[in-house]
GROMACS .gro file of C-alpha atoms in nm:
model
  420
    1UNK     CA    1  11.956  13.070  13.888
    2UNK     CA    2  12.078  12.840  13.656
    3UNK     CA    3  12.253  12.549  13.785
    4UNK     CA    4  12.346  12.371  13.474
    5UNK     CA    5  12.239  12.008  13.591
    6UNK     CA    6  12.163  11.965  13.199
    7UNK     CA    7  12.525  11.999  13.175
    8UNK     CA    8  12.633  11.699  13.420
    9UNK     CA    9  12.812  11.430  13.262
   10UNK     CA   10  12.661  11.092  13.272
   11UNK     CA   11  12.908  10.810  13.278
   12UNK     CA   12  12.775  10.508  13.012
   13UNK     CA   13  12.532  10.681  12.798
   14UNK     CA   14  12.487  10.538  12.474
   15UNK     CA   15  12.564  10.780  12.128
   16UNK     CA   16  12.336  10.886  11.989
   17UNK     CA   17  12.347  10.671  11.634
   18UNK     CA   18  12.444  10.399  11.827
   19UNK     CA   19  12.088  10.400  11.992
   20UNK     CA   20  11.951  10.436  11.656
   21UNK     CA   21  12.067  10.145  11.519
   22UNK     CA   22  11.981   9.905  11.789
   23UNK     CA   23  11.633  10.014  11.800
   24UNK     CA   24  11.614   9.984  11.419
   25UNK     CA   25  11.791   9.616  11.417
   26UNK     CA   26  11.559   9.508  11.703
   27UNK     CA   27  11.230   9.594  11.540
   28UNK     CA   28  11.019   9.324  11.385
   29UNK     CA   29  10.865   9.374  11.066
   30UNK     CA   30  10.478   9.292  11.106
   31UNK     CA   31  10.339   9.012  10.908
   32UNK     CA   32  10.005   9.088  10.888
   33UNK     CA   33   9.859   9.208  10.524
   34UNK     CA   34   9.545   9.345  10.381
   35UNK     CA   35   9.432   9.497  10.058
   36UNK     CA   36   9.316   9.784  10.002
   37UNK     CA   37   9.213  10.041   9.708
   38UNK     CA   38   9.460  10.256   9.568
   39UNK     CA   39   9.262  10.543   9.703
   40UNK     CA   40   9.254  10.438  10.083
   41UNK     CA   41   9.657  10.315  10.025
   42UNK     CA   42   9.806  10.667  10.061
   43UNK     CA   43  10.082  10.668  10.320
   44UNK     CA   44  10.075  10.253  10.386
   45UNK     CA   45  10.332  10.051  10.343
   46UNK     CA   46  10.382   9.796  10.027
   47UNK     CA   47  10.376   9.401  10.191
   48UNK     CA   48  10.455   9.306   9.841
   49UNK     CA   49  10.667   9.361   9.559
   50UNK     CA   50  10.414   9.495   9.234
   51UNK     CA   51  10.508   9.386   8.889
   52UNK     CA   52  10.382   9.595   8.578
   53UNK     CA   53  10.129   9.475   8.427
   54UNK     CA   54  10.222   9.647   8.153
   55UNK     CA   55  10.487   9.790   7.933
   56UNK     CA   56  10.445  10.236   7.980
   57UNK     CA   57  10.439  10.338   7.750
   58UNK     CA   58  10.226  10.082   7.628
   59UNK     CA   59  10.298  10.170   7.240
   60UNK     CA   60  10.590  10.455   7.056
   61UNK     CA   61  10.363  10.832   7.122
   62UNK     CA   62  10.458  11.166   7.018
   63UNK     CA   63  10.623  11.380   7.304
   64UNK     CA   64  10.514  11.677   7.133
   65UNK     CA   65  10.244  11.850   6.978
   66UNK     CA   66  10.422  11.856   6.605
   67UNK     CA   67  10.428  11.619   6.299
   68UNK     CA   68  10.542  11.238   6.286
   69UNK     CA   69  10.699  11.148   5.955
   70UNK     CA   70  10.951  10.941   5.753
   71UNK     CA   71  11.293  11.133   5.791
   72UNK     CA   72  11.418  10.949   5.466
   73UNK     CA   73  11.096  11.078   5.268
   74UNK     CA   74  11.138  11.392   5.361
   75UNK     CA   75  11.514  11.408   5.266
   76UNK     CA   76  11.389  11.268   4.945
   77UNK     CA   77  11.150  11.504   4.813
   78UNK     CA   78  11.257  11.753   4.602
   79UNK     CA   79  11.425  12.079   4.770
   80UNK     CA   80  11.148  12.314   4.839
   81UNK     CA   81  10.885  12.075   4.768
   82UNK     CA   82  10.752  11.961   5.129
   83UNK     CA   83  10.579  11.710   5.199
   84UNK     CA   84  10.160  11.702   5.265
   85UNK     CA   85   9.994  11.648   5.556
   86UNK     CA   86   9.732  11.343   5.503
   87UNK     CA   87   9.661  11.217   5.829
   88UNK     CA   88   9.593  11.367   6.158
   89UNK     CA   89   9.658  11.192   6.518
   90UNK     CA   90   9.486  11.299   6.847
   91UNK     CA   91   9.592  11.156   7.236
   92UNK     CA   92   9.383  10.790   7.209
   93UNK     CA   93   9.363  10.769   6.895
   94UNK     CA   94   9.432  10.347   6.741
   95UNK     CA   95   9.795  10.295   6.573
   96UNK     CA   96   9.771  10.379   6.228
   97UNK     CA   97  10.012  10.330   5.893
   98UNK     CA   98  10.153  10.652   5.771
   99UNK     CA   99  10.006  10.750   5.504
  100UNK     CA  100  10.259  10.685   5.154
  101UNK     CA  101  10.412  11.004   5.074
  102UNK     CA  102  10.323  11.244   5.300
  103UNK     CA  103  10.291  11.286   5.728
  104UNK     CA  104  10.085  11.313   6.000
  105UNK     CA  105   9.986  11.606   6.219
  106UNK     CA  106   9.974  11.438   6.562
  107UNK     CA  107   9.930  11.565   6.932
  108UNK     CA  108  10.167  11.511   7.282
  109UNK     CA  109  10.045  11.133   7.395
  110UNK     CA  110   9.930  11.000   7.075
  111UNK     CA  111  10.052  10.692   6.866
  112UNK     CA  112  10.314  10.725   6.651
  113UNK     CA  113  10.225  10.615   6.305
  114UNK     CA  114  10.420  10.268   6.162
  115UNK     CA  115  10.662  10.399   5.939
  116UNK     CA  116  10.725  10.735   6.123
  117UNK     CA  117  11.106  10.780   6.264
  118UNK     CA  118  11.091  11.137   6.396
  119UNK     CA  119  10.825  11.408   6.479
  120UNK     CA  120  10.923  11.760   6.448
  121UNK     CA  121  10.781  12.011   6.684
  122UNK     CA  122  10.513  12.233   6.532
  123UNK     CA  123  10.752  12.564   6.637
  124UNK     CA  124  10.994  12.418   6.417
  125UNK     CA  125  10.779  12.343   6.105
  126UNK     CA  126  10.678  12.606   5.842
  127UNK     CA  127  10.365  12.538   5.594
  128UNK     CA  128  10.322  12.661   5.254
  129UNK     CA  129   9.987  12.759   5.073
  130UNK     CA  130   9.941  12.406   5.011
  131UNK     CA  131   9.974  12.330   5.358
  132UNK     CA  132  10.242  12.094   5.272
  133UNK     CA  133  10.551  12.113   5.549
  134UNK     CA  134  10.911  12.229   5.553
  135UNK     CA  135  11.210  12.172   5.795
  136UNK     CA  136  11.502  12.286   5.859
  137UNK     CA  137  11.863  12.069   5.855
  138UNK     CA  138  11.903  12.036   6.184
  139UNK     CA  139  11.652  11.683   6.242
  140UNK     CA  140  11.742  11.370   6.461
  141UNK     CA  141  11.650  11.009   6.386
  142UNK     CA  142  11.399  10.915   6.670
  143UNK     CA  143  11.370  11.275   6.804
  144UNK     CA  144  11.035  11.298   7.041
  145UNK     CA  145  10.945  11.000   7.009
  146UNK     CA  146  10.843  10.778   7.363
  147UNK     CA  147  10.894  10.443   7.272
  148UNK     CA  148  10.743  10.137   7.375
  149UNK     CA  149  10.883  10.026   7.716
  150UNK     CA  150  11.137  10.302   7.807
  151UNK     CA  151  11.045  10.330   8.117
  152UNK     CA  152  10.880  10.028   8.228
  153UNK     CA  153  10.868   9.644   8.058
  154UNK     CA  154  10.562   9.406   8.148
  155UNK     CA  155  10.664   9.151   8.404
  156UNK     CA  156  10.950   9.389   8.562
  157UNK     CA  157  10.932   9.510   8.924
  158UNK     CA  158  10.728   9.825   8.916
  159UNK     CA  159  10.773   9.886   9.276
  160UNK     CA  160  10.947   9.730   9.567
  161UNK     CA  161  10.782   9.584   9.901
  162UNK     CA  162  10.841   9.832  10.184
  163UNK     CA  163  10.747  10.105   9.999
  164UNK     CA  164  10.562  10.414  10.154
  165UNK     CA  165  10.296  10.495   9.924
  166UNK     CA  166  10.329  10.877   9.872
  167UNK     CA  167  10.150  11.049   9.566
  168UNK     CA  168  10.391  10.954   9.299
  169UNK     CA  169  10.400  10.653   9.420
  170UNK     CA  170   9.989  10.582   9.387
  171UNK     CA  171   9.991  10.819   9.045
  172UNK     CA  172  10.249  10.511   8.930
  173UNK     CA  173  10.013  10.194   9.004
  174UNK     CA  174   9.702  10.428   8.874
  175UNK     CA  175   9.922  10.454   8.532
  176UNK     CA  176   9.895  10.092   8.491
  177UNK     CA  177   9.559  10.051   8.645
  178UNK     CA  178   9.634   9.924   8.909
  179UNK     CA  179   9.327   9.954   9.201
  180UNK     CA  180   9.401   9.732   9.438
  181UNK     CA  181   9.726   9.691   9.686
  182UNK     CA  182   9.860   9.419   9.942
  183UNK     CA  183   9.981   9.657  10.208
  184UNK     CA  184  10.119   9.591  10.576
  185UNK     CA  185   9.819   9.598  10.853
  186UNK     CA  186   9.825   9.952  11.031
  187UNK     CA  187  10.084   9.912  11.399
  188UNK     CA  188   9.895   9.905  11.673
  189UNK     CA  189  10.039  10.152  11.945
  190UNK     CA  190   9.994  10.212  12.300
  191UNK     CA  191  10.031  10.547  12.419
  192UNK     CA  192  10.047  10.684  12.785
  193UNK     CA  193  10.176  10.985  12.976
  194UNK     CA  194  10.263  10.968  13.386
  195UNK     CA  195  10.228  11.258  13.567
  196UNK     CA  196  10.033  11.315  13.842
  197UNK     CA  197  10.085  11.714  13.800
  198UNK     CA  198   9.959  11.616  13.422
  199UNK     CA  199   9.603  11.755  13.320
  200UNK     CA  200   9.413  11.774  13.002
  201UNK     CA  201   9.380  12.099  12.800
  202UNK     CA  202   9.074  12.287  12.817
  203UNK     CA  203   9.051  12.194  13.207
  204UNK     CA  204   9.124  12.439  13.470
  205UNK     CA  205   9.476  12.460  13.568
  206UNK     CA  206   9.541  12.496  13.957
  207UNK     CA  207   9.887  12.635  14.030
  208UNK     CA  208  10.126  12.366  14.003
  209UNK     CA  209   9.980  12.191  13.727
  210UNK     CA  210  10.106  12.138  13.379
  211UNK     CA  211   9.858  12.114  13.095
  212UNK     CA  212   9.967  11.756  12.882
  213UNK     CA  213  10.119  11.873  12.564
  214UNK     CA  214  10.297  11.519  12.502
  215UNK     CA  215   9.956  11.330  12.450
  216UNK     CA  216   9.869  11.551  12.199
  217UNK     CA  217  10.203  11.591  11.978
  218UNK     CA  218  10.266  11.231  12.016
  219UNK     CA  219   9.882  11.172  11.925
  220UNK     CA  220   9.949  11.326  11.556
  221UNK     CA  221  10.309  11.224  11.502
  222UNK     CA  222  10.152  10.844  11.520
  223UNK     CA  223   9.859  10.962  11.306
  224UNK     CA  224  10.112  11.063  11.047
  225UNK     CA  225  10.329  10.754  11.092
  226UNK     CA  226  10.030  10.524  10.943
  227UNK     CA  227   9.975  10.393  11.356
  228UNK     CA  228   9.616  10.345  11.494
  229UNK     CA  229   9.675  10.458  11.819
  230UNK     CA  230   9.527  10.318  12.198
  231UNK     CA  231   9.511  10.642  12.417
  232UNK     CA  232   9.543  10.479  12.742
  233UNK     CA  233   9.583  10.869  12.880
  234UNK     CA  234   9.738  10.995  13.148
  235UNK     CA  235   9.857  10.751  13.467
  236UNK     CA  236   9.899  10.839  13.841
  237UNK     CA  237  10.244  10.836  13.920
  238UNK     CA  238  10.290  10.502  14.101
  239UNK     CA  239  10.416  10.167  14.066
  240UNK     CA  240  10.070   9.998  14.101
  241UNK     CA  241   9.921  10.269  13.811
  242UNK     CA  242  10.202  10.158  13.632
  243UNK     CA  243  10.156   9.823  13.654
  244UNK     CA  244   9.808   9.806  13.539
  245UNK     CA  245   9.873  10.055  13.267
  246UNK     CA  246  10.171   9.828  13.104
  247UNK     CA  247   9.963   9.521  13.123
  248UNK     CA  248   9.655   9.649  12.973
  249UNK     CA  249   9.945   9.811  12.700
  250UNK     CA  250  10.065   9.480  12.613
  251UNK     CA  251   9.740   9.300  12.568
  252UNK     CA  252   9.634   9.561  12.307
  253UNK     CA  253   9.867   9.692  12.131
  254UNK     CA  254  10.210   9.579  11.898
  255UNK     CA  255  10.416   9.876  12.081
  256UNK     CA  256  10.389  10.068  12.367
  257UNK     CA  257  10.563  10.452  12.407
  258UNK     CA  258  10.495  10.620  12.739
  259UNK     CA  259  10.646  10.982  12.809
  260UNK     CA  260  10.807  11.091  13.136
  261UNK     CA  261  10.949  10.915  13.464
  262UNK     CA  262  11.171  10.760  13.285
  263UNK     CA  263  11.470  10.921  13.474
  264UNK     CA  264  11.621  10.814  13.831
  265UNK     CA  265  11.481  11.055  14.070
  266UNK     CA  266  11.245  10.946  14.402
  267UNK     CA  267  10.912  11.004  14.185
  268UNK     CA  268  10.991  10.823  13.832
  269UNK     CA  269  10.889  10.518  13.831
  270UNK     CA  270  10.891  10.381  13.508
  271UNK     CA  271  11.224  10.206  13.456
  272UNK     CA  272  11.162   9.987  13.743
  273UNK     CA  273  10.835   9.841  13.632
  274UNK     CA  274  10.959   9.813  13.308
  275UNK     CA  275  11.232   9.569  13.414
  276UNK     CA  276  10.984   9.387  13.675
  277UNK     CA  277  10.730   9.344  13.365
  278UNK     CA  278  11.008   9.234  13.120
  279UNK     CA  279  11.339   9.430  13.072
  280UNK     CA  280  11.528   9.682  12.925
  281UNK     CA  281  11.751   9.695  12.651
  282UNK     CA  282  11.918  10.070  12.743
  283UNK     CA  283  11.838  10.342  12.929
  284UNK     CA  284  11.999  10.683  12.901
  285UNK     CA  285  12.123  10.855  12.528
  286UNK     CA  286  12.440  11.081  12.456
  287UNK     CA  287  12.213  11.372  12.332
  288UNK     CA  288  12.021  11.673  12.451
  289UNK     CA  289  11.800  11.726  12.457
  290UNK     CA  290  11.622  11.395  12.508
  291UNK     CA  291  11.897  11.203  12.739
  292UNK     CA  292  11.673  10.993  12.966
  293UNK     CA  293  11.497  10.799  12.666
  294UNK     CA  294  11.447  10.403  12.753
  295UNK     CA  295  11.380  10.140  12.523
  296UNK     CA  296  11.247   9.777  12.622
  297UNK     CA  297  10.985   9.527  12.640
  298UNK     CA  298  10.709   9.397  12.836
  299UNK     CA  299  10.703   8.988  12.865
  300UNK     CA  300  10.934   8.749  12.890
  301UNK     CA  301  11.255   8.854  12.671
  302UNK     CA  302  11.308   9.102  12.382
  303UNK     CA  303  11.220   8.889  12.079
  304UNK     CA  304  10.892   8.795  12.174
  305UNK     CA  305  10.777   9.067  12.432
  306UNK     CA  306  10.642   9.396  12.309
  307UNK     CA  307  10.877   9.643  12.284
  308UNK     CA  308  10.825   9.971  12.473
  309UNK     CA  309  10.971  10.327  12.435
  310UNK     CA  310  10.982  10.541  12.701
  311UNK     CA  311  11.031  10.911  12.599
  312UNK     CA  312  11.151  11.192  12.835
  313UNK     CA  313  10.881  11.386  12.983
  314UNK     CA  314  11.017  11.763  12.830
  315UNK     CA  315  10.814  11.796  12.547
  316UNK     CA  316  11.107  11.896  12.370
  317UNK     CA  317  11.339  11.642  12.430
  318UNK     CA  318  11.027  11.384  12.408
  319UNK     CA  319  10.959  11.557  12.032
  320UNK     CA  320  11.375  11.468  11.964
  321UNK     CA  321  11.373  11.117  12.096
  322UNK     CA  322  11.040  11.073  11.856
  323UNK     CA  323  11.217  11.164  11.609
  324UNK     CA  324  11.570  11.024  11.588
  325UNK     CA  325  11.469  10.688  11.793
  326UNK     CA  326  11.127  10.608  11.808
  327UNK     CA  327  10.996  10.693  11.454
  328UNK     CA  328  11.314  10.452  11.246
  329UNK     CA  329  11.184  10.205  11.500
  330UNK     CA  330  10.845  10.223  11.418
  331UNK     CA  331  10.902  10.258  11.059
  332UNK     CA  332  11.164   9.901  11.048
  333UNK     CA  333  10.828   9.775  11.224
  334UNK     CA  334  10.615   9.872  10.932
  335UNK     CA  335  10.848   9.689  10.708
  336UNK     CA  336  10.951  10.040  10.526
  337UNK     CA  337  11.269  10.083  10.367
  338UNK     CA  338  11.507  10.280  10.609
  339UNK     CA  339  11.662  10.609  10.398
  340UNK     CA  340  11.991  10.748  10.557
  341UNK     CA  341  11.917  11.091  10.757
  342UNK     CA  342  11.949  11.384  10.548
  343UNK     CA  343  12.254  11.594  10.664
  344UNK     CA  344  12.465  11.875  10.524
  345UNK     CA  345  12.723  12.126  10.667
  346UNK     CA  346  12.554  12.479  10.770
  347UNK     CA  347  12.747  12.780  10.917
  348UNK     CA  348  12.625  12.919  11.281
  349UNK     CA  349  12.515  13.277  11.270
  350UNK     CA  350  12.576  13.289  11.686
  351UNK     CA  351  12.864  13.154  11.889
  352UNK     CA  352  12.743  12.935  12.190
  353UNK     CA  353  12.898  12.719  12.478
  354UNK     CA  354  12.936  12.335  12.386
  355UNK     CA  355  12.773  12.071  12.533
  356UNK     CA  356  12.954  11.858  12.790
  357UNK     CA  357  12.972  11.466  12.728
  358UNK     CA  358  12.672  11.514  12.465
  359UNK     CA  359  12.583  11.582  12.124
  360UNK     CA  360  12.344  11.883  12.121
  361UNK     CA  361  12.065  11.937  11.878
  362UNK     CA  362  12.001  12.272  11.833
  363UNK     CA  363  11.647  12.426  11.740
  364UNK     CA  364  11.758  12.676  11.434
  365UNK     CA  365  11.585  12.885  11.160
  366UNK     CA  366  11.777  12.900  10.863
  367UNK     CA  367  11.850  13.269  10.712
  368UNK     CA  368  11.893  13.290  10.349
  369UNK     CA  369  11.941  13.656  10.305
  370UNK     CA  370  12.289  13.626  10.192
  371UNK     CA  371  12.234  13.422   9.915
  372UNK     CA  372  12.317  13.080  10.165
  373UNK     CA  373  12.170  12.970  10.498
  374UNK     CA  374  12.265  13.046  10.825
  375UNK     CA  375  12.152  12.883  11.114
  376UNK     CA  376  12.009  13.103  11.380
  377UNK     CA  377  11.849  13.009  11.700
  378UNK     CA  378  11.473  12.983  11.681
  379UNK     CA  379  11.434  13.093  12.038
  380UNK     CA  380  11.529  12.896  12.424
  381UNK     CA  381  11.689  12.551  12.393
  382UNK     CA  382  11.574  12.452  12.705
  383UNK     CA  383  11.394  12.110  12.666
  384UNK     CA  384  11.056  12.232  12.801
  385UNK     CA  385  11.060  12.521  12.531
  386UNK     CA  386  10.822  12.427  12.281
  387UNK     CA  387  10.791  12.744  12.102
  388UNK     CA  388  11.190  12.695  11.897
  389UNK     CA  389  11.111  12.366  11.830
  390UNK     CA  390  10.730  12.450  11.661
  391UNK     CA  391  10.963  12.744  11.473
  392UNK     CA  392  11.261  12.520  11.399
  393UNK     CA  393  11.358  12.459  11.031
  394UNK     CA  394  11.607  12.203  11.143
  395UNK     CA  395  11.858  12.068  11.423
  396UNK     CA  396  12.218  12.193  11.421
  397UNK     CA  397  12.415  11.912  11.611
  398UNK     CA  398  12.699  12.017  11.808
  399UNK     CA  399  12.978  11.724  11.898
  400UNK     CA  400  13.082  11.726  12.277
  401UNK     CA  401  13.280  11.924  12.366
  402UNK     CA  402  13.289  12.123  12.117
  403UNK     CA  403  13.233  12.521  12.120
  404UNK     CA  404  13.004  12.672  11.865
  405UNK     CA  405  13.138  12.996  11.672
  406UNK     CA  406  12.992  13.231  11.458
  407UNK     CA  407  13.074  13.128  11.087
  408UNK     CA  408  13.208  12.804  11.157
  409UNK     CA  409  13.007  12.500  10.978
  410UNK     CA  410  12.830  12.234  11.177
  411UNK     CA  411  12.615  11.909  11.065
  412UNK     CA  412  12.225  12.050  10.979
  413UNK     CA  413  11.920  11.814  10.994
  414UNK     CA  414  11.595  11.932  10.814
  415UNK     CA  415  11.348  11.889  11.049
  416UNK     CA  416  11.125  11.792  10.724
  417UNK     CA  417  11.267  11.447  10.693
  418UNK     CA  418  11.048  11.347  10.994
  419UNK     CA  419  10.720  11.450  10.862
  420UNK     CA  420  10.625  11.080  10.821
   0.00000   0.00000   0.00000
């Protein structure tokens, strides 16, 4: 029977983006800094701003395969008459003079001769028996040529600090040779599960047991956030357990998540350490799944403790509070530069009940076999069902209150944005 306790209004819950926020404008940004190559710098973070060293591109090239010539020459010669081809310009090839009279065949990436203004395309050119060339009318001063500079100037800011370092990104500091990178030190996180009904996978599983599937996710979600990761395992739930585990947290690591007892029943007993080791900041989020998540600190106040994130023990609703809370926290941290969440109206291709005194963040597929998506359920929203969320495009959020019919339009989040 279901008795809809997930329903149950609680009275002072934070919303949901108000959480957000306050996590994000508590976090630190690390100071530390290293360099590295460009080849180990994929997915770090930029500690400082990098200037090009050069202008790109570095001299006027030829955006086509085609020929680079004097327009005014050519509109010179005598109709029919054409001009010759005299010179010939590969991709690294030295700046040359055009040759008096005539014009160059030259190649996509290489220099543009000094005295050229224009090279035609080689589909647009026709050659006579004397191999000399002939255009038509329709020819633009400056056509295809790159020049100098258009896209970057020596001494201007090539790329900001706080930037992730994705492929483009590394391609762009490769393109002006760059090899080596200041880049924020990797975050140091603690992670730990409680449980005492919590064992590893690949053990046998006695009835009542519940293999720990929040080690692992949470284990690659910090892998893919840049963090070098402390496995402190899985702790006994107790007070003393706890105890031990937060203090050995704090003295090796720059943040500390733990998943489940973070709610108020007789067995959870991780809020009330957490406020005897140092205190907490809020407890308890407007959203489902993912209500109970905690965020706080171990040590003497919030500024100079380290902070700790405790994420609900249903894998699903621990996966949600990863990533709309933990991972902007983790990223302000890093020192990365915070984009807005990706959002844009989708219609429902179900009707459902609404949540009560919560936003809800439903696990959908979209369906694009009518030429625009439609959200459909990707299986049981309860927040132990990990198989929608592993199938989930995105998260339809549903306002309190608020009833979901078919057709009707409702906020979508691409689950995609959270990759990293």
């Amino acid at each position: 029977m279901n008795c809809r306790c997930a329903d149950i209004v609680t009275p002072g819950l934070l919303g949901l983006f108000d959480a957000r926020q306050r996590v994000i404008d508590t976090a630190t940004p690390m100071n530390g800094v290293e360099n590295v190559s460009l080849e180990q710098s994929a997915g770090r973070v930029l500690a400082e701003t990098v200037v090009a060293p050069l202008d790109m591109p570095g001299v006027d090239n030829s955006a086509m395969d085609g020929y680079a010539l004097c327009l005014a020459d050519y509109q010179a010669t005598p109709r029919g008459a054409g001009l010759p081809i005299l010179q010939r310009v590969p991709a690294g090839a030295g700046v040359m003079l055009l040759a008096e009279g005539g014009c160059a065949r030259i190649f996509t990436g290489a220099p543009v001769p000094i005295g050229a203004d224009i090279v035609v395309p080689q589909e647009r050119v026709t050659l006579d028996q004397r191999g000399h060339i002939h255009l038509d009318d329709s020819l633009v001063l400056g056509a295809n040529i790159r020049r100098q500079g258009e896209e970057t100037r020596m001494g201007t800011p090539l790329l900001a600090a706080g930037k992730f370092l994705d492929a483009a990104s590394i391609a762009l500091l490769a393109s002006h040779g760059i090899n080596i990178v200041a880049v924020k030190r990797r975050l140091r996180v603690a992670l730990l599960s409680t449980g005492d009904e919590l064992i590893a996978p690949g053990t046998v599983r006695s009835p009542g047991q519940v293999y720990d599937s929040n080690s692992a996710m949470l284990n690659v979600l910090l892998a893919q956030a840049q963090c070098d990761v402390v496995d402190l395992g899985v702790i006994a739930d107790s007070p003393q357990s706890l105890h031990q585990a937060f203090e050995h947290a704090q003295s090796v690591a720059d943040v500390v998540i733990c998943t489940g007892g973070v709610s108020v029943g007789e067995e959870d007993h991780v809020r009330p350490v957490i406020e005897q080791r140092g205190g907490l900041y809020f407890h308890g989020v407007a959203m489902k799944p993912g209500k109970p998540f905690a965020f706080g600190y171990l040590g003497a106040e919030l500024s100079t403790g380290t902070p700790l994130m405790a994420l609900p023990g249903n894998p699903v609703a621990s996966l949600v509070g990863w990533q709309l809370l933990a991972l902007p926290f983790i990223h302000a941290m890093q020192g990365r530069h915070l984009a807005s969440l990706q959002c844009f109206p989708v219609k429902a291709g179900f009707s459902k009940r609404g949540p009560k005194g919560r936003c809800e963040l439903l696990r959908v597929v979209l369906d694009w076999s009518q030429g625009s998506p439609v959200a459909q359920l990707a299986g049981g929203q309860g927040s132990h069902m990990l198989g929608a969320a592993s199938q989930a495009d995105g998260y339809l959020m549903i306002n309190p209150e608020i009833e979901v019919a078919e057709g009707d339009a409702y906020h979508y989040y691409p689950i995609n944005q959270f990759a990293a």
